[in-house]
Amino acid sequence: MGDTTVDEIEKQIQVMLAIKGHEEWEIQDYYNLPRNAHKLSLEDIVKITGLIDNKGYEVVDAFLENFDVDDIDTFEDRFIGVYKDLEDYAYEEVNAGVDLEKTLGNLSGYFDYEAYARDLVMGGELYSADIGPREVALFRCY
């Protein structure tokens, strides 16, 4: 749908209804829309399809599996990124803020990135969703 607005869609619907002589309408093709799309308003569908265009279906679907449609406006704040696994994210996160080599010296090699990542998820700070082979989408749960 790209940059289509709700008003434009509503006008197109009214034209189709007038041409066909119908009074009601519904979406029947939900391909590349989230599983609960039949319950969404046009405004929500426009927002979601815009995110799908920018971030991809798998990422947006993963978001909507854990968060409510009402949270769609928080997507950009919550979305961290796509990583090959949680450990990859933990490594990036730790090394962006701390020089483990400088802080821990020889002990830095013993830092357990996998355990740290697991704690972030288990502690409720992150939501992780497998979106493909060796790909996880990560979101903040704040």
mmCIF file of C-alpha atoms in Angstrom:
data_model
loop_
_atom_site.group_PDB
_atom_site.id
_atom_site.type_symbol
_atom_site.label_atom_id
_atom_site.label_comp_id
_atom_site.label_asym_id
_atom_site.label_seq_id
_atom_site.Cartn_x
_atom_site.Cartn_y
_atom_site.Cartn_z
ATOM 1 C CA MET A 1 0.000 0.000 0.000
ATOM 2 C CA GLY A 2 2.996 2.233 0.426
ATOM 3 C CA ASP A 3 2.001 5.863 0.932
ATOM 4 C CA THR A 4 -1.735 5.300 0.487
ATOM 5 C CA THR A 5 -3.891 7.105 3.034
ATOM 6 C CA VAL A 6 -7.023 5.902 4.772
ATOM 7 C CA ASP A 7 -9.054 8.582 2.957
ATOM 8 C CA GLU A 8 -7.829 7.343 -0.436
ATOM 9 C CA ILE A 9 -8.750 3.767 0.423
ATOM 10 C CA GLU A 10 -12.171 4.779 1.703
ATOM 11 C CA LYS A 11 -12.822 6.683 -1.546
ATOM 12 C CA GLN A 12 -11.780 3.646 -3.594
ATOM 13 C CA ILE A 13 -14.086 1.442 -1.514
ATOM 14 C CA GLN A 14 -17.028 3.827 -2.051
ATOM 15 C CA VAL A 15 -16.387 3.845 -5.813
ATOM 16 C CA MET A 16 -16.278 0.035 -5.929
ATOM 17 C CA LEU A 17 -19.452 -0.236 -3.846
ATOM 18 C CA ALA A 18 -21.255 2.210 -6.141
ATOM 19 C CA ILE A 19 -20.102 0.413 -9.307
ATOM 20 C CA LYS A 20 -21.064 -3.021 -7.983
ATOM 21 C CA GLY A 21 -24.244 -1.859 -6.268
ATOM 22 C CA HIS A 22 -23.199 -3.261 -2.894
ATOM 23 C CA GLU A 23 -23.639 -1.744 0.554
ATOM 24 C CA GLU A 24 -20.944 -3.594 2.498
ATOM 25 C CA TRP A 25 -17.351 -4.595 1.937
ATOM 26 C CA GLU A 26 -14.685 -6.782 3.535
ATOM 27 C CA ILE A 27 -11.092 -7.720 2.884
ATOM 28 C CA GLN A 28 -10.861 -11.262 1.599
ATOM 29 C CA ASP A 29 -7.215 -11.490 0.590
ATOM 30 C CA TYR A 30 -4.967 -11.334 3.652
ATOM 31 C CA TYR A 31 -1.784 -12.417 1.910
ATOM 32 C CA ASN A 32 1.177 -10.621 3.518
ATOM 33 C CA LEU A 33 -0.986 -9.168 6.271
ATOM 34 C CA PRO A 34 -0.785 -10.306 9.901
ATOM 35 C CA ARG A 35 -2.966 -13.186 11.041
ATOM 36 C CA ASN A 36 -5.502 -10.944 12.779
ATOM 37 C CA ALA A 37 -5.915 -8.511 9.870
ATOM 38 C CA HIS A 38 -9.646 -9.216 9.565
ATOM 39 C CA LYS A 39 -10.135 -7.476 12.942
ATOM 40 C CA LEU A 40 -8.152 -4.348 12.071
ATOM 41 C CA SER A 41 -9.317 -0.876 11.129
ATOM 42 C CA LEU A 42 -8.230 0.647 7.818
ATOM 43 C CA GLU A 43 -5.986 3.021 9.772
ATOM 44 C CA ASP A 44 -4.212 0.082 11.432
ATOM 45 C CA ILE A 45 -3.878 -1.734 8.108
ATOM 46 C CA VAL A 46 -2.284 1.338 6.504
ATOM 47 C CA LYS A 47 0.191 1.647 9.404
ATOM 48 C CA ILE A 48 1.011 -2.057 9.325
ATOM 49 C CA THR A 49 1.467 -2.239 5.560
ATOM 50 C CA GLY A 50 3.778 0.775 5.752
ATOM 51 C CA LEU A 51 5.889 -1.062 8.314
ATOM 52 C CA ILE A 52 5.829 -4.220 6.193
ATOM 53 C CA ASP A 53 7.083 -2.199 3.211
ATOM 54 C CA ASN A 54 9.964 -0.833 5.329
ATOM 55 C CA LYS A 55 10.867 -3.706 7.667
ATOM 56 C CA GLY A 56 9.479 -6.828 6.011
ATOM 57 C CA TYR A 57 6.506 -9.052 6.704
ATOM 58 C CA GLU A 58 8.337 -11.457 9.037
ATOM 59 C CA VAL A 59 9.524 -8.678 11.351
ATOM 60 C CA VAL A 60 6.116 -6.992 11.600
ATOM 61 C CA ASP A 61 4.339 -10.319 12.066
ATOM 62 C CA ALA A 62 6.792 -11.196 14.865
ATOM 63 C CA PHE A 63 6.028 -7.858 16.530
ATOM 64 C CA LEU A 64 2.275 -8.477 16.370
ATOM 65 C CA GLU A 65 2.651 -11.972 17.810
ATOM 66 C CA ASN A 66 3.923 -10.479 21.072
ATOM 67 C CA PHE A 67 2.506 -6.956 21.111
ATOM 68 C CA ASP A 68 -1.002 -5.668 20.548
ATOM 69 C CA VAL A 69 -2.098 -3.774 17.452
ATOM 70 C CA ASP A 70 -2.572 -0.764 19.736
ATOM 71 C CA ASP A 71 1.232 -0.869 20.260
ATOM 72 C CA ILE A 72 1.970 -0.443 16.539
ATOM 73 C CA ASP A 73 2.896 3.209 17.111
ATOM 74 C CA THR A 74 5.715 2.012 19.415
ATOM 75 C CA PHE A 75 7.198 -0.299 16.781
ATOM 76 C CA GLU A 76 10.138 1.970 15.879
ATOM 77 C CA ASP A 77 11.057 2.467 19.544
ATOM 78 C CA ARG A 78 10.807 -1.229 20.363
ATOM 79 C CA PHE A 79 12.434 -2.739 17.267
ATOM 80 C CA ILE A 80 16.135 -3.350 17.854
ATOM 81 C CA GLY A 81 17.005 -5.193 14.683
ATOM 82 C CA VAL A 82 17.501 -8.556 13.031
ATOM 83 C CA TYR A 83 20.452 -10.674 14.162
ATOM 84 C CA LYS A 84 21.725 -14.121 13.334
ATOM 85 C CA ASP A 85 21.052 -15.132 16.955
ATOM 86 C CA LEU A 86 20.695 -13.724 20.458
ATOM 87 C CA GLU A 87 24.371 -14.216 21.196
ATOM 88 C CA ASP A 88 25.279 -12.015 18.217
ATOM 89 C CA TYR A 89 23.118 -9.237 19.630
ATOM 90 C CA ALA A 90 24.576 -9.669 23.128
ATOM 91 C CA TYR A 91 28.104 -9.460 21.750
ATOM 92 C CA GLU A 92 27.304 -6.244 19.887
ATOM 93 C CA GLU A 93 25.469 -4.731 22.855
ATOM 94 C CA VAL A 94 28.188 -5.487 25.399
ATOM 95 C CA ASN A 95 31.075 -4.414 23.198
ATOM 96 C CA ALA A 96 29.355 -1.173 22.177
ATOM 97 C CA GLY A 97 29.240 0.006 25.776
ATOM 98 C CA VAL A 98 32.177 -1.658 27.509
ATOM 99 C CA ASP A 99 35.703 -2.564 26.538
ATOM 100 C CA LEU A 100 35.772 -6.001 28.162
ATOM 101 C CA GLU A 101 39.426 -6.472 27.316
ATOM 102 C CA LYS A 102 40.311 -3.278 29.142
ATOM 103 C CA THR A 103 37.899 -3.909 32.025
ATOM 104 C CA LEU A 104 38.480 -7.615 32.613
ATOM 105 C CA GLY A 105 41.829 -8.196 30.976
ATOM 106 C CA ASN A 106 42.464 -11.888 30.311
ATOM 107 C CA LEU A 107 39.130 -12.764 31.900
ATOM 108 C CA SER A 108 37.222 -11.077 29.064
ATOM 109 C CA GLY A 109 37.341 -14.313 27.070
ATOM 110 C CA TYR A 110 35.214 -15.951 29.756
ATOM 111 C CA PHE A 111 32.270 -13.562 29.387
ATOM 112 C CA ASP A 112 29.228 -15.671 28.489
ATOM 113 C CA TYR A 113 27.360 -13.757 25.780
ATOM 114 C CA GLU A 114 24.840 -16.561 25.338
ATOM 115 C CA ALA A 115 23.893 -16.474 29.025
ATOM 116 C CA TYR A 116 23.709 -12.676 28.980
ATOM 117 C CA ALA A 117 21.353 -12.774 25.975
ATOM 118 C CA ARG A 118 19.223 -15.447 27.597
ATOM 119 C CA ASP A 119 18.964 -13.298 30.761
ATOM 120 C CA LEU A 120 17.800 -10.296 28.713
ATOM 121 C CA VAL A 121 14.957 -12.363 27.273
ATOM 122 C CA MET A 122 14.109 -14.260 30.466
ATOM 123 C CA GLY A 123 14.204 -11.026 32.466
ATOM 124 C CA GLY A 124 11.585 -9.503 30.191
ATOM 125 C CA GLU A 125 13.801 -6.814 28.684
ATOM 126 C CA LEU A 126 13.748 -8.278 25.162
ATOM 127 C CA TYR A 127 11.361 -10.223 22.999
ATOM 128 C CA SER A 128 13.008 -12.504 20.464
ATOM 129 C CA ALA A 129 11.265 -14.114 17.484
ATOM 130 C CA ASP A 130 12.727 -16.518 14.948
ATOM 131 C CA ILE A 131 11.915 -15.091 11.526
ATOM 132 C CA GLY A 132 14.036 -17.269 9.278
ATOM 133 C CA PRO A 133 16.962 -19.624 9.199
ATOM 134 C CA ARG A 134 19.531 -18.153 11.582
ATOM 135 C CA GLU A 135 17.582 -14.904 11.918
ATOM 136 C CA VAL A 136 15.906 -13.451 14.990
ATOM 137 C CA ALA A 137 14.029 -10.188 15.302
ATOM 138 C CA LEU A 138 14.564 -8.421 18.616
ATOM 139 C CA PHE A 139 12.254 -5.982 20.343
ATOM 140 C CA ARG A 140 12.422 -4.040 23.615
ATOM 141 C CA CYS A 141 9.634 -4.974 26.025
ATOM 142 C CA TYR A 142 9.740 -1.810 28.185
#
